[in-house]
Amino acid sequence: MGRDRPLDIEHLVSQFSDVHGAEPDVVIRSPGRVNVVGDHTDYNGGLAMPAAITQAVYVASRLRDDRTVDVASGADLDRATFQLDALDRSRTGWASFLQGVTHEMLEAGH
């Protein structure tokens, strides 16, 4: 999957199945964006003028029956696992961002 061509959803589903042993329940696409004006001000209450771009992040996901989050990222399928009841604040790298969002979702009652 090169950066100059769209993601092959069938390949993503196949990779997910290979890594997690089952097909995903859902595949989500989140378009990228650029701020024409107001970079880093929108979440601080300032004005911004964002525009969607063709680059995107894709997430394939499946519910589990335990409180474990098991994620894989990128072509090399770098993996990370964490427990919802024991988030590791010392974690570094890309998975720390997912763990941070997970923490905030739990704090908000989700």
Tab-separated table of C-alpha atoms in Angstrom:
chain	number	residue	atom	x	y	z
A	1	MET	CA	0.000	0.000	0.000
A	2	GLY	CA	1.785	3.080	-1.220
A	3	ARG	CA	0.931	6.558	-0.060
A	4	ASP	CA	-0.028	7.532	-3.604
A	5	ARG	CA	-2.969	5.132	-3.949
A	6	PRO	CA	-6.145	4.497	-1.958
A	7	LEU	CA	-6.277	1.835	0.708
A	8	ASP	CA	-7.506	-1.594	-0.381
A	9	ILE	CA	-10.309	-2.305	2.120
A	10	GLU	CA	-10.313	-6.026	1.301
A	11	HIS	CA	-6.596	-6.161	2.147
A	12	LEU	CA	-7.236	-4.326	5.436
A	13	VAL	CA	-9.991	-6.809	6.355
A	14	SER	CA	-7.699	-9.708	5.423
A	15	GLN	CA	-4.842	-8.319	7.547
A	16	PHE	CA	-7.201	-7.780	10.471
A	17	SER	CA	-8.448	-11.358	10.189
A	18	ASP	CA	-4.890	-12.710	10.032
A	19	VAL	CA	-3.826	-10.764	13.138
A	20	HIS	CA	-6.967	-11.066	15.274
A	21	GLY	CA	-8.424	-14.377	14.102
A	22	ALA	CA	-11.784	-12.954	12.953
A	23	GLU	CA	-13.152	-10.361	10.541
A	24	PRO	CA	-13.764	-6.832	11.861
A	25	ASP	CA	-17.271	-5.755	12.864
A	26	VAL	CA	-16.702	-2.374	11.241
A	27	VAL	CA	-14.200	-0.491	9.064
A	28	ILE	CA	-14.136	3.273	9.622
A	29	ARG	CA	-12.542	5.965	7.438
A	30	SER	CA	-11.620	9.309	8.938
A	31	PRO	CA	-10.496	11.893	6.376
A	32	GLY	CA	-7.435	13.959	7.022
A	33	ARG	CA	-7.688	17.711	7.268
A	34	VAL	CA	-5.591	20.809	7.019
A	35	ASN	CA	-6.321	24.132	8.647
A	36	VAL	CA	-6.179	26.878	6.055
A	37	VAL	CA	-6.175	29.372	8.938
A	38	GLY	CA	-6.223	28.870	12.698
A	39	ASP	CA	-3.947	25.869	13.152
A	40	HIS	CA	-4.246	24.620	16.775
A	41	THR	CA	-6.826	27.239	17.687
A	42	ASP	CA	-10.085	25.341	17.083
A	43	TYR	CA	-9.750	23.192	20.210
A	44	ASN	CA	-8.756	26.277	22.213
A	45	GLY	CA	-11.915	28.187	21.308
A	46	GLY	CA	-10.444	30.193	18.417
A	47	LEU	CA	-11.467	30.454	14.809
A	48	ALA	CA	-10.356	27.891	12.247
A	49	MET	CA	-11.009	27.112	8.596
A	50	PRO	CA	-10.340	23.391	8.076
A	51	ALA	CA	-10.529	21.574	4.764
A	52	ALA	CA	-10.722	17.814	4.187
A	53	ILE	CA	-7.912	16.187	2.199
A	54	THR	CA	-7.720	12.853	0.398
A	55	GLN	CA	-5.380	11.225	2.937
A	56	ALA	CA	-7.262	9.350	5.642
A	57	VAL	CA	-6.926	7.046	8.603
A	58	TYR	CA	-8.712	3.705	8.434
A	59	VAL	CA	-9.672	1.686	11.497
A	60	ALA	CA	-10.919	-1.889	11.457
A	61	SER	CA	-12.482	-2.901	14.747
A	62	ARG	CA	-14.175	-5.800	16.470
A	63	LEU	CA	-15.808	-6.017	19.894
A	64	ARG	CA	-14.238	-8.329	22.451
A	65	ASP	CA	-15.819	-10.058	25.415
A	66	ASP	CA	-13.037	-9.049	27.797
A	67	ARG	CA	-11.538	-5.673	28.778
A	68	THR	CA	-8.453	-6.000	26.575
A	69	VAL	CA	-7.542	-3.666	23.723
A	70	ASP	CA	-5.333	-5.347	21.105
A	71	VAL	CA	-4.223	-3.090	18.248
A	72	ALA	CA	-1.990	-3.381	15.195
A	73	SER	CA	-0.773	-0.496	13.051
A	74	GLY	CA	0.854	-0.004	9.674
A	75	ALA	CA	2.187	-2.316	7.030
A	76	ASP	CA	4.504	-3.986	9.546
A	77	LEU	CA	1.527	-4.640	11.875
A	78	ASP	CA	3.292	-3.259	14.937
A	79	ARG	CA	1.128	-4.513	17.838
A	80	ALA	CA	0.237	-3.265	21.297
A	81	THR	CA	-2.097	-4.586	23.965
A	82	PHE	CA	-3.481	-2.960	27.095
A	83	GLN	CA	-6.172	-3.600	29.690
A	84	LEU	CA	-9.012	-1.124	30.185
A	85	ASP	CA	-8.736	-1.563	33.966
A	86	ALA	CA	-4.952	-1.051	34.098
A	87	LEU	CA	-3.867	1.661	31.665
A	88	ASP	CA	-0.081	2.108	31.633
A	89	ARG	CA	0.755	5.824	31.880
A	90	SER	CA	4.429	5.117	31.126
A	91	ARG	CA	3.655	3.702	27.658
A	92	THR	CA	5.356	5.509	24.770
A	93	GLY	CA	4.926	5.410	21.004
A	94	TRP	CA	1.855	5.390	18.798
A	95	ALA	CA	-0.182	3.172	21.144
A	96	SER	CA	0.093	5.782	23.916
A	97	PHE	CA	-2.231	8.029	21.878
A	98	LEU	CA	-4.856	5.267	21.659
A	99	GLN	CA	-4.500	4.586	25.356
A	100	GLY	CA	-4.950	8.305	26.118
A	101	VAL	CA	-8.142	8.499	24.053
A	102	THR	CA	-9.339	5.306	25.732
A	103	HIS	CA	-8.699	6.854	29.155
A	104	GLU	CA	-10.719	9.967	28.255
A	105	MET	CA	-13.591	7.847	26.898
A	106	LEU	CA	-13.692	5.826	30.114
A	107	GLU	CA	-13.607	9.038	32.184
A	108	ALA	CA	-16.577	10.329	30.146
A	109	GLY	CA	-18.546	7.177	30.982
A	110	HIS	CA	-18.192	5.281	27.696
